[in-house]
């Protein structure tokens, strides 16, 4: 291909990608799937790599971050970037509306352009001849920082304006903010990597734009919405209303917040404020109020400015989501799964529209990360219906008598031992069968279909039995009388008789089912089966040490520690003894010879949907023949059993050359070895 044809193709690809970006980021209406976008992008990358002299700084491929900077240059704004006055109540907005009327010597309801007040960083982006040439922070309103290279990395900001109907020179003003899903993902990754998470999305956005290395900015989940104009070439005809000017900005290729609308008069503005407030929690970006601007540009000009703010606009803010308060104490609550959660008892403070006196501290690691002590002044945050949480400590205000927070070493509810497995953040009570906080869930699990399978003992009946204090642990189920049960809501004599009989029948079980019923963390059906087959008796399992347990198929270090912690707790042993005393029993497991384990030493993986039997049933059958059943395919996998709608595991097995069996092959294998 000639250089001219290559140059033409690169121009076509740049134009295509700019169009796709406009459709995606501005119109929110992508016309192609991601895969097609990626294909076009890769073709452009390849051509630019082969013909670097044809690479344009405005190419979409250049949104990746350039060379790290040593410092930020200063930018003097040609038109000052002013702040906004605030209204905190409806009365204050009404007073603002009256001031407009007084100044204009009128008495009318004005048309307002209404916008959510984005909680990010205000920036100015200058385009000349359609090309992005400079971007700056607001700074002090007169002078800001040059952040051009960082702004270029934001995917929703075009490096070139689209079409041909735009000013020769135009300054777009708006807000750079961090998308919430990206913020949460970033912090999760930071926690996993042991690095410092961001305090909140606003700080995250500001910090990302002030990186000296724009490659760091490029890796952050930043977005942009335009909300106004600065310098505009005189020859360009702008619309006569603020809202219509934003639509012009949108036509240039820059995104505008989709929530922006026009309201007529006070009542419509207040409705907008209410509606946006209600939608706030569902938005993928943070807002802290609304911005209300007189829509008519001529009226804006007539109203003018005060020293720091326009007279024609105001920020009507939501109740604060963050406030200062004092940590008075910490209580520890035990959840239904045994998780122990520290709850901060704070001096009551009005935040996020409600008075807050409690806040979550999550876990011991969060307490350590915050460096928090009782008596500290803290920043508390409440967003929407999210549980209030402490986000930081004001160390300068720490009193001399501040106390260290001591995490409990025994359960606050039942005084049993607690465990915190290595690598986990949550501390848990180990007395799953005994602890009052876990009682209902433990008994529901005990009676479930895959455990004791007690016919007629549903969740609601369990809850009634516990609430009426008729049972304290699973063992108490077997001493219930028909009279006690028949007194429950919607339980007559016949139903009570049937339930007592079902409980008596369930006493005859198997060791795997019994182990599963105990609710030991991460001991599912297959692990329980492996433990039973390996040790044959409950006593052997109770007395097993760590080194012995990790030799059992499907039992790793974490599961071994859960088993050890469970059987170390005397309260659990007491309940097990009561169960056996009440007649729970199972047949002796005869140790199988190696000749009876034809699949010993082989590793199988199951994937897809099976028609003739459930996945768990198939897994148990394989284990009974001596096989190890793994959860993922690797080079050590001997066979993959692929049911319908098999996905990535099948692909990986084929890539590794692992033999693939169908469900029919599996059933034939079971029949061959006498497994029904």
XYZ file of C-alpha atoms in Angstrom:
676
model
C 0.000 0.000 0.000
C 1.189 3.528 -0.778
C 1.865 6.078 1.946
C -1.155 8.051 0.750
C -3.450 5.039 1.090
C -2.013 4.232 4.535
C -2.560 7.834 5.629
C -6.124 7.708 4.309
C -6.807 4.441 6.151
C -5.438 5.869 9.408
C -7.695 8.924 9.007
C -10.684 6.632 8.417
C -9.898 4.584 11.537
C -9.402 7.714 13.676
C -12.725 9.081 12.421
C -14.459 5.755 13.105
C -13.121 5.521 16.649
C -14.011 9.143 17.386
C -17.556 8.413 16.212
C -17.755 5.271 18.331
C -16.448 7.170 21.367
C -19.032 9.910 20.809
C -21.838 7.368 20.565
C -20.635 5.562 23.683
C -19.633 8.406 26.023
C -21.836 11.276 24.871
C -24.980 9.728 23.401
C -24.833 6.648 25.646
C -25.924 4.724 22.560
C -23.101 2.499 21.263
C -23.618 1.271 17.721
C -21.122 -1.591 17.777
C -20.087 -4.336 20.196
C -16.902 -3.965 22.208
C -15.171 -6.602 20.106
C -15.604 -4.542 16.931
C -14.308 -1.426 18.663
C -11.277 -3.401 19.810
C -10.671 -4.700 16.284
C -10.658 -1.189 14.799
C -8.503 0.080 17.651
C -5.929 -2.680 17.181
C -5.781 -2.070 13.428
C -5.053 1.616 14.057
C -2.416 0.740 16.663
C -0.694 -1.614 14.241
C -0.610 0.948 11.415
C 0.689 3.696 13.707
C 3.399 1.378 14.999
C 4.488 0.529 11.452
C 4.244 4.134 10.203
C 5.099 6.285 13.261
C 5.498 9.423 11.143
C 1.728 9.239 10.475
C 0.828 9.131 14.185
C -1.227 12.160 15.264
C -1.215 13.445 18.863
C -5.035 13.518 18.546
C -5.272 9.812 17.730
C -7.555 7.821 20.089
C -4.617 5.477 20.703
C -2.785 8.260 22.538
C -5.113 8.162 25.581
C -2.606 6.087 27.499
C -0.421 8.604 29.304
C 2.817 10.180 28.205
C 6.164 10.846 29.817
C 6.103 11.614 33.543
C 6.255 15.345 34.342
C 8.505 17.015 36.902
C 6.003 19.716 37.840
C 2.770 21.381 36.751
C 2.899 24.650 34.857
C 0.526 27.430 35.869
C -2.364 28.465 33.614
C -4.032 31.869 33.880
C -7.726 31.591 33.027
C -8.800 34.097 30.377
C -12.276 34.055 31.910
C -12.205 33.448 35.685
C -13.593 30.102 36.918
C -15.877 31.269 39.701
C -17.432 29.410 42.599
C -21.128 29.154 43.431
C -23.084 30.439 46.380
C -24.891 27.703 48.328
C -28.458 27.150 49.431
C -28.886 24.533 52.151
C -32.672 24.707 52.567
C -35.771 25.319 50.495
C -36.162 28.740 52.142
C -32.676 29.724 51.028
C -33.420 28.784 47.429
C -36.678 30.769 47.559
C -34.708 33.734 48.914
C -32.232 33.365 46.009
C -35.139 33.417 43.548
C -36.485 36.572 45.212
C -33.085 38.300 44.945
C -33.158 37.695 41.185
C -36.605 39.248 40.904
C -35.572 42.191 43.054
C -32.496 42.881 40.956
C -34.424 42.601 37.673
C -37.355 44.534 39.175
C -39.792 41.805 38.123
C -42.074 39.309 39.784
C -41.991 36.127 37.702
C -41.083 32.439 37.783
C -37.814 32.010 35.900
C -36.773 29.116 33.721
C -33.798 27.291 35.220
C -31.302 24.852 33.758
C -31.081 22.216 36.498
C -28.047 19.971 36.916
C -26.812 17.476 39.493
C -23.854 18.920 41.392
C -21.070 16.499 40.580
C -18.609 15.782 43.364
C -15.296 15.876 41.532
C -12.762 18.399 40.268
C -13.611 21.381 38.048
C -11.485 21.597 34.904
C -11.156 23.790 31.838
C -10.398 22.208 28.445
C -9.301 24.405 25.553
C -9.751 23.354 21.924
C -8.200 25.237 19.007
C -9.244 24.317 15.475
C -10.977 21.322 16.978
C -7.852 19.948 18.717
C -7.391 19.644 22.476
C -4.457 21.913 23.268
C -4.688 22.535 27.004
C -6.490 21.483 30.160
C -6.270 23.100 33.577
C -7.690 22.841 37.075
C -9.769 25.692 38.459
C -7.116 26.464 41.084
C -7.995 29.711 42.811
C -10.333 30.700 39.988
C -7.759 32.960 38.342
C -4.804 30.572 38.028
C -4.898 26.797 37.781
C -2.533 23.884 37.082
C -1.792 22.572 33.601
C -3.039 18.955 33.605
C -3.274 18.510 29.840
C -1.486 15.155 29.632
C -3.624 13.657 32.395
C -6.915 14.927 30.950
C -6.000 13.434 27.569
C -6.133 9.978 29.169
C -9.832 10.303 30.125
C -11.775 8.199 27.661
C -14.884 10.381 27.596
C -12.920 13.516 26.619
C -12.224 13.647 22.862
C -8.812 14.733 21.660
C -10.556 16.199 18.602
C -14.020 17.748 18.345
C -16.388 15.995 15.968
C -18.031 17.386 12.851
C -17.177 20.824 11.512
C -19.643 23.114 13.272
C -17.648 24.239 16.281
C -15.800 27.440 17.252
C -12.264 27.995 16.082
C -11.363 28.440 19.743
C -13.564 27.104 22.540
C -13.043 26.421 26.233
C -15.234 23.671 27.672
C -15.712 23.648 31.420
C -16.911 20.728 33.436
C -16.257 18.209 36.183
C -13.857 15.289 36.213
C -15.156 12.626 38.570
C -14.586 9.017 39.440
C -17.137 6.355 38.530
C -18.312 4.559 41.658
C -17.980 1.021 40.323
C -14.414 1.810 39.281
C -13.693 3.438 42.650
C -14.919 0.362 44.537
C -12.951 -1.989 42.281
C -9.800 0.127 42.696
C -10.092 0.081 46.491
C -10.769 -3.661 46.571
C -7.643 -4.262 44.523
C -5.654 -1.888 46.738
C -6.727 -3.780 49.867
C -5.786 -7.114 48.273
C -2.404 -5.711 47.261
C -1.776 -4.201 50.689
C -1.659 -0.651 49.322
C -3.574 2.399 50.539
C -7.163 2.693 49.246
C -8.698 6.016 48.210
C -10.622 7.869 50.906
C -13.557 8.762 48.636
C -14.292 9.210 44.903
C -13.770 12.994 44.988
C -10.304 12.728 46.515
C -9.600 9.895 44.112
C -10.479 12.066 41.111
C -8.451 15.033 42.334
C -5.451 12.862 43.172
C -5.617 11.096 39.823
C -5.524 14.381 37.898
C -2.535 15.610 39.886
C -0.301 12.658 39.067
C 2.990 13.714 37.550
C 2.980 10.473 35.559
C -0.045 10.486 33.257
C 0.142 6.702 32.932
C -1.160 6.552 36.497
C -4.053 8.842 35.546
C -4.787 6.627 32.554
C -5.266 3.633 34.857
C -7.884 5.386 37.006
C -11.669 5.138 36.323
C -12.179 8.841 35.509
C -15.038 10.416 33.577
C -16.108 13.921 32.567
C -19.347 15.898 32.156
C -19.384 19.383 30.645
C -21.459 22.067 32.380
C -20.460 25.340 30.747
C -18.268 27.438 28.486
C -15.381 29.822 28.997
C -13.681 31.470 26.036
C -15.522 31.125 22.705
C -14.477 32.618 19.363
C -16.529 35.724 18.562
C -17.570 34.513 15.127
C -19.403 31.425 16.456
C -23.129 31.789 17.072
C -24.009 30.373 20.462
C -27.502 29.387 21.563
C -29.526 31.827 23.643
C -30.146 29.539 26.628
C -27.773 27.728 28.936
C -29.437 24.372 28.293
C -29.192 24.761 24.509
C -25.540 25.753 24.805
C -24.889 22.502 26.629
C -26.543 20.676 23.749
C -24.130 22.487 21.429
C -21.234 21.299 23.586
C -22.649 17.796 23.309
C -22.717 18.126 19.516
C -18.996 19.019 19.639
C -18.363 15.542 21.068
C -18.208 16.128 24.832
C -20.531 14.356 27.263
C -23.155 16.225 29.272
C -24.843 14.770 32.348
C -28.050 13.004 31.199
C -29.922 14.223 34.302
C -29.778 17.882 33.178
C -33.193 19.371 32.454
C -35.112 22.654 32.280
C -37.552 23.640 35.046
C -40.052 26.488 35.090
C -40.306 28.269 38.410
C -39.770 27.390 42.039
C -42.067 24.355 42.247
C -40.498 22.616 39.245
C -37.002 23.284 40.593
C -37.936 21.823 43.974
C -39.365 18.738 42.217
C -36.076 18.342 40.354
C -34.148 18.599 43.625
C -36.369 15.947 45.214
C -36.187 13.581 42.217
C -32.405 13.782 41.936
C -32.065 13.268 45.678
C -34.131 10.079 45.421
C -32.072 8.831 42.466
C -28.788 9.696 44.119
C -28.021 6.244 45.521
C -28.577 4.570 42.131
C -26.222 6.841 40.171
C -22.769 5.590 39.226
C -21.163 8.835 40.381
C -21.333 10.940 43.498
C -23.299 14.173 43.713
C -23.732 16.468 46.691
C -26.631 18.592 45.520
C -28.032 20.370 42.484
C -26.856 23.384 40.481
C -29.600 25.746 39.351
C -28.860 28.340 36.665
C -31.124 30.960 35.134
C -31.529 29.504 31.663
C -31.813 32.714 29.642
C -28.311 33.968 28.678
C -29.466 37.592 28.347
C -30.798 37.456 31.911
C -27.504 35.932 33.060
C -25.642 38.873 31.500
C -28.005 41.350 33.109
C -27.660 39.754 36.539
C -23.860 39.632 36.327
C -21.478 38.552 39.080
C -20.413 39.323 42.601
C -16.745 38.987 43.547
C -16.598 35.206 43.577
C -19.845 33.877 42.111
C -22.514 34.548 39.457
C -25.773 36.080 40.678
C -27.736 33.849 38.276
C -26.692 30.442 39.675
C -26.725 28.672 43.014
C -25.803 25.255 44.384
C -28.755 23.821 46.306
C -26.937 21.182 48.317
C -28.109 17.954 49.890
C -27.664 17.380 53.625
C -23.988 16.683 54.302
C -22.878 13.070 53.849
C -19.798 13.562 55.991
C -19.615 15.140 59.429
C -17.324 15.299 62.422
C -18.259 13.482 65.609
C -16.591 11.727 68.555
C -16.146 7.981 69.038
C -17.502 7.274 72.507
C -17.202 3.476 72.553
C -17.056 0.310 70.445
C -19.417 -2.641 70.840
C -18.955 -6.029 69.184
C -21.920 -7.715 67.535
C -22.118 -11.353 66.397
C -23.889 -12.091 63.119
C -25.833 -15.190 62.121
C -22.717 -16.777 60.579
C -20.580 -16.038 63.633
C -18.856 -12.983 62.138
C -17.892 -10.516 64.869
C -18.361 -6.910 63.752
C -17.192 -3.851 65.684
C -19.869 -1.153 65.902
C -18.823 2.399 66.693
C -20.969 4.231 69.224
C -20.573 7.885 68.317
C -21.823 11.165 69.651
C -25.115 11.647 67.726
C -24.649 13.760 64.606
C -26.951 14.783 61.748
C -25.468 13.398 58.524
C -26.982 12.290 55.226
C -30.415 13.492 56.303
C -30.666 11.483 59.534
C -29.247 11.536 63.054
C -26.543 8.873 63.360
C -25.289 7.373 66.620
C -23.876 4.046 65.329
C -21.413 3.302 62.521
C -19.685 0.180 61.250
C -15.956 -0.348 61.681
C -16.066 -3.581 59.593
C -13.294 -5.643 61.239
C -10.033 -5.596 63.188
C -8.003 -4.755 60.079
C -10.149 -1.673 59.442
C -9.596 -0.500 63.027
C -5.858 -0.939 62.513
C -5.921 0.781 59.124
C -7.747 3.811 60.527
C -5.529 3.909 63.619
C -8.658 4.774 65.557
C -8.996 5.001 69.352
C -11.931 5.545 71.685
C -12.244 9.280 72.280
C -11.071 10.243 68.797
C -12.763 12.879 66.682
C -13.697 11.126 63.453
C -15.235 11.818 60.072
C -18.409 9.791 59.663
C -20.019 9.200 56.287
C -23.526 8.197 55.302
C -24.508 7.932 51.632
C -28.123 7.124 50.813
C -29.224 3.983 52.622
C -25.654 2.763 53.091
C -24.752 1.909 56.690
C -22.838 4.846 58.195
C -19.100 4.271 58.422
C -16.068 6.008 59.873
C -13.754 7.037 57.057
C -10.897 8.761 58.875
C -9.575 10.087 62.171
C -8.718 13.717 62.944
C -5.448 13.018 64.739
C -4.925 16.656 65.771
C -7.993 16.375 67.988
C -7.006 13.146 69.773
C -7.414 13.576 73.566
C -4.727 12.524 76.050
C -7.038 9.887 77.559
C -7.865 8.148 74.249
C -8.147 4.355 74.705
C -6.958 1.532 72.461
C -9.775 -0.589 70.983
C -9.302 -4.194 72.099
C -10.843 -6.820 69.818
C -12.438 -9.664 71.832
C -10.656 -13.007 72.099
C -13.897 -14.790 73.023
C -17.405 -14.467 71.604
C -19.335 -11.545 73.161
C -22.543 -13.642 73.037
C -21.525 -17.127 74.230
C -17.938 -16.654 75.497
C -16.643 -19.349 73.132
C -13.296 -19.130 71.383
C -12.993 -17.030 68.234
C -10.879 -17.650 65.144
C -9.387 -15.387 62.503
C -7.899 -17.542 59.746
C -4.755 -16.253 58.107
C -5.580 -14.184 55.034
C -9.160 -13.440 56.166
C -10.367 -10.132 57.560
C -13.314 -11.467 59.584
C -13.090 -12.829 63.123
C -15.715 -15.479 63.926
C -17.168 -17.312 66.882
C -16.327 -21.032 66.619
C -19.369 -22.297 68.573
C -21.677 -22.644 65.594
C -23.916 -25.248 67.266
C -24.180 -23.385 70.566
C -23.895 -19.631 70.058
C -27.166 -17.785 70.517
C -26.390 -15.365 67.689
C -25.988 -18.250 65.233
C -28.676 -20.517 66.663
C -31.404 -20.170 64.042
C -29.080 -20.568 61.054
C -27.280 -23.521 62.636
C -30.543 -25.386 63.269
C -31.932 -24.584 59.801
C -28.782 -26.004 58.242
C -28.879 -29.049 60.527
C -32.437 -29.896 59.428
C -31.927 -29.137 55.716
C -32.424 -31.682 52.942
C -28.741 -32.508 52.456
C -28.155 -32.850 56.195
C -30.735 -34.519 58.499
C -33.548 -33.881 56.000
C -36.278 -33.470 58.647
C -39.564 -33.470 56.763
C -41.856 -30.654 57.923
C -39.210 -28.660 59.810
C -39.104 -25.511 57.698
C -37.366 -22.221 58.411
C -40.412 -20.549 59.932
C -40.972 -23.396 62.396
C -37.310 -23.289 63.424
C -37.630 -19.545 64.040
C -40.755 -20.077 66.152
C -39.092 -22.832 68.198
C -36.092 -20.603 68.922
C -38.193 -17.513 69.608
C -40.353 -19.491 72.050
C -37.135 -20.755 73.693
C -38.125 -24.371 73.111
C -34.764 -25.211 71.566
C -31.252 -23.894 72.209
C -29.286 -26.188 69.882
C -29.923 -28.939 67.277
C -29.845 -31.549 70.043
C -32.970 -30.041 71.628
C -34.991 -30.962 68.519
C -35.016 -34.612 69.582
C -36.671 -33.989 72.973
C -39.520 -31.842 71.650
C -42.987 -33.121 72.507
C -46.097 -33.134 70.357
C -47.743 -30.823 72.865
C -44.964 -28.210 72.568
C -45.070 -28.290 68.775
C -48.871 -28.202 68.494
C -48.895 -24.928 70.465
C -46.986 -23.207 67.666
C -48.775 -21.017 65.135
C -50.353 -23.078 62.300
C -49.290 -26.387 63.877
C -52.118 -28.728 64.845
C -51.880 -32.104 66.645
C -51.492 -34.103 63.415
C -48.716 -31.851 62.082
C -46.993 -32.019 65.466
C -47.219 -35.808 65.496
C -45.754 -35.995 61.976
C -42.875 -33.688 62.868
C -41.951 -35.656 66.000
C -41.988 -38.860 63.926
C -39.841 -37.217 61.204
C -37.310 -36.182 63.858
C -37.188 -39.722 65.220
C -36.720 -41.134 61.713
C -33.896 -38.698 60.959
C -31.816 -40.066 63.833
C -30.637 -42.816 61.505
C -28.168 -41.030 59.257
C -24.661 -41.450 57.836
C -21.356 -40.084 59.077
C -20.916 -37.834 55.990
C -24.404 -36.357 56.474
C -23.762 -35.887 60.196
C -20.491 -34.064 59.524
C -22.185 -31.848 56.936
C -25.051 -31.055 59.350
C -22.640 -29.592 61.910
C -22.110 -26.536 59.713
C -18.323 -26.467 59.969
C -17.118 -23.615 57.753
C -16.301 -24.715 54.195
C -17.084 -28.381 54.919
C -19.615 -29.182 52.231
C -21.034 -32.538 51.197
C -17.982 -33.705 49.283
C -15.507 -32.654 51.957
C -17.644 -34.378 54.599
C -17.682 -37.540 52.466
C -13.896 -37.420 52.041
C -13.401 -36.957 55.798
C -15.723 -39.856 56.611
C -14.104 -42.200 54.095
C -10.617 -41.242 55.252
C -11.132 -41.530 59.025
C -14.130 -43.935 59.249
C -15.169 -42.689 62.725
C -16.165 -39.398 64.295
C -13.598 -39.917 67.060
C -10.800 -40.159 64.526
C -11.909 -36.910 62.904
C -12.165 -35.139 66.258
C -8.657 -36.248 67.195
C -7.013 -35.539 63.829
C -4.254 -32.939 63.764
C -3.422 -30.397 61.071
C -0.815 -32.534 59.301
C -3.245 -35.429 59.100
C -6.198 -33.352 57.908
C -4.386 -31.760 54.973
C -3.693 -35.219 53.547
C -7.442 -35.697 53.003
C -8.660 -35.048 49.474
C -10.355 -31.635 49.183
C -9.030 -30.434 52.565
C -6.466 -27.621 52.406
C -4.891 -25.584 55.154
C -7.811 -23.179 55.582
C -10.423 -25.941 55.845
C -8.180 -27.909 58.200
C -7.996 -24.932 60.550
C -11.797 -24.522 60.459
C -12.192 -28.200 61.435
C -9.634 -27.924 64.240
C -11.267 -24.757 65.606
C -14.730 -26.351 65.536
C -13.761 -29.506 67.447
C -11.566 -27.556 69.858
C -14.601 -25.627 71.141
C -16.096 -27.467 74.123
C -19.597 -26.103 73.489
C -19.704 -27.825 70.099
C -18.513 -31.109 71.633
C -21.263 -30.859 74.242
C -23.948 -30.544 71.562
C -22.495 -33.483 69.585
C -22.503 -35.609 72.753
C -26.160 -34.668 73.362
C -27.097 -35.626 69.803
C -25.562 -39.081 70.211
C -27.141 -39.418 73.655
C -30.549 -38.698 72.078
C -30.056 -41.579 69.646
C -28.451 -40.099 66.531
C -26.460 -42.904 64.915
C -24.939 -44.090 61.644
C -23.549 -47.342 60.259
C -19.892 -48.226 60.648
C -17.823 -47.332 57.607
C -15.721 -50.235 56.428
C -12.333 -49.181 55.100
C -12.154 -49.931 51.408
C -9.231 -51.784 49.954
C -7.346 -50.177 47.101
C -8.865 -52.792 44.785
C -12.269 -51.313 45.640
C -11.113 -47.828 44.617
C -10.560 -48.129 40.865
C -10.208 -44.365 40.395
C -7.641 -43.877 43.182
C -4.974 -41.371 42.147
C -7.073 -39.880 39.338
C -8.303 -36.267 39.335
C -11.625 -35.403 37.684
C -13.275 -32.048 37.004
C -17.012 -31.576 36.369
C -18.419 -28.814 34.188
C -21.722 -27.934 32.534
C -25.238 -29.240 33.303
C -25.922 -32.925 33.913
C -29.309 -34.415 33.055
C -29.335 -37.793 34.837
C -27.928 -36.772 38.211
C -26.950 -33.659 40.136
C -23.396 -32.344 40.165
C -23.006 -33.107 43.883
C -24.320 -36.650 43.400
C -21.880 -37.219 40.548
C -19.010 -35.793 42.590
C -19.825 -38.058 45.533
C -19.964 -41.085 43.248
C -16.522 -40.294 41.839
C -15.126 -39.822 45.351
C -16.611 -43.157 46.451
C -14.529 -44.804 43.723
C -11.365 -43.141 45.012
C -11.144 -40.185 42.635
C -10.228 -36.657 43.601
C -12.689 -34.081 42.225
C -11.107 -30.679 41.627
C -12.802 -27.361 40.940
C -10.562 -26.217 38.094
C -8.736 -27.719 35.135
C -4.942 -27.914 35.242
C -2.125 -29.976 33.783
C -2.696 -32.412 36.690
C -6.316 -33.108 35.639
C -6.800 -36.628 34.286
C -10.374 -36.322 32.962
C -12.969 -33.589 32.406
C -16.623 -34.624 32.493
C -18.474 -32.108 30.303
C -22.236 -31.717 30.531
C -24.402 -29.372 28.507
C -23.422 -25.682 28.134
C -19.827 -26.325 29.150
C -17.730 -23.181 29.103
C -14.159 -22.123 29.805
C -13.211 -25.341 31.618
C -13.909 -27.330 28.458
C -11.854 -24.910 26.372
C -8.948 -25.109 28.808
C -9.109 -28.920 28.907
C -8.978 -29.061 25.128
C -6.019 -26.656 25.093
C -4.162 -28.818 27.639
C -5.059 -32.085 25.915
C -7.076 -33.358 28.900
C -9.410 -36.236 27.871
C -13.058 -35.144 27.839
C -15.877 -37.497 28.872
C -19.594 -37.002 28.243
C -22.293 -37.604 30.836
C -23.028 -40.961 29.144
C -19.360 -41.909 29.509
C -19.556 -41.061 33.223
C -22.728 -43.107 33.746
C -21.148 -46.063 31.949
C -18.115 -45.739 34.261
C -20.369 -45.802 37.322
C -22.277 -48.821 36.014
C -19.030 -50.655 35.312
C -17.970 -50.247 38.939
C -21.352 -50.924 40.513
C -22.268 -47.348 41.482
C -25.957 -46.546 41.079
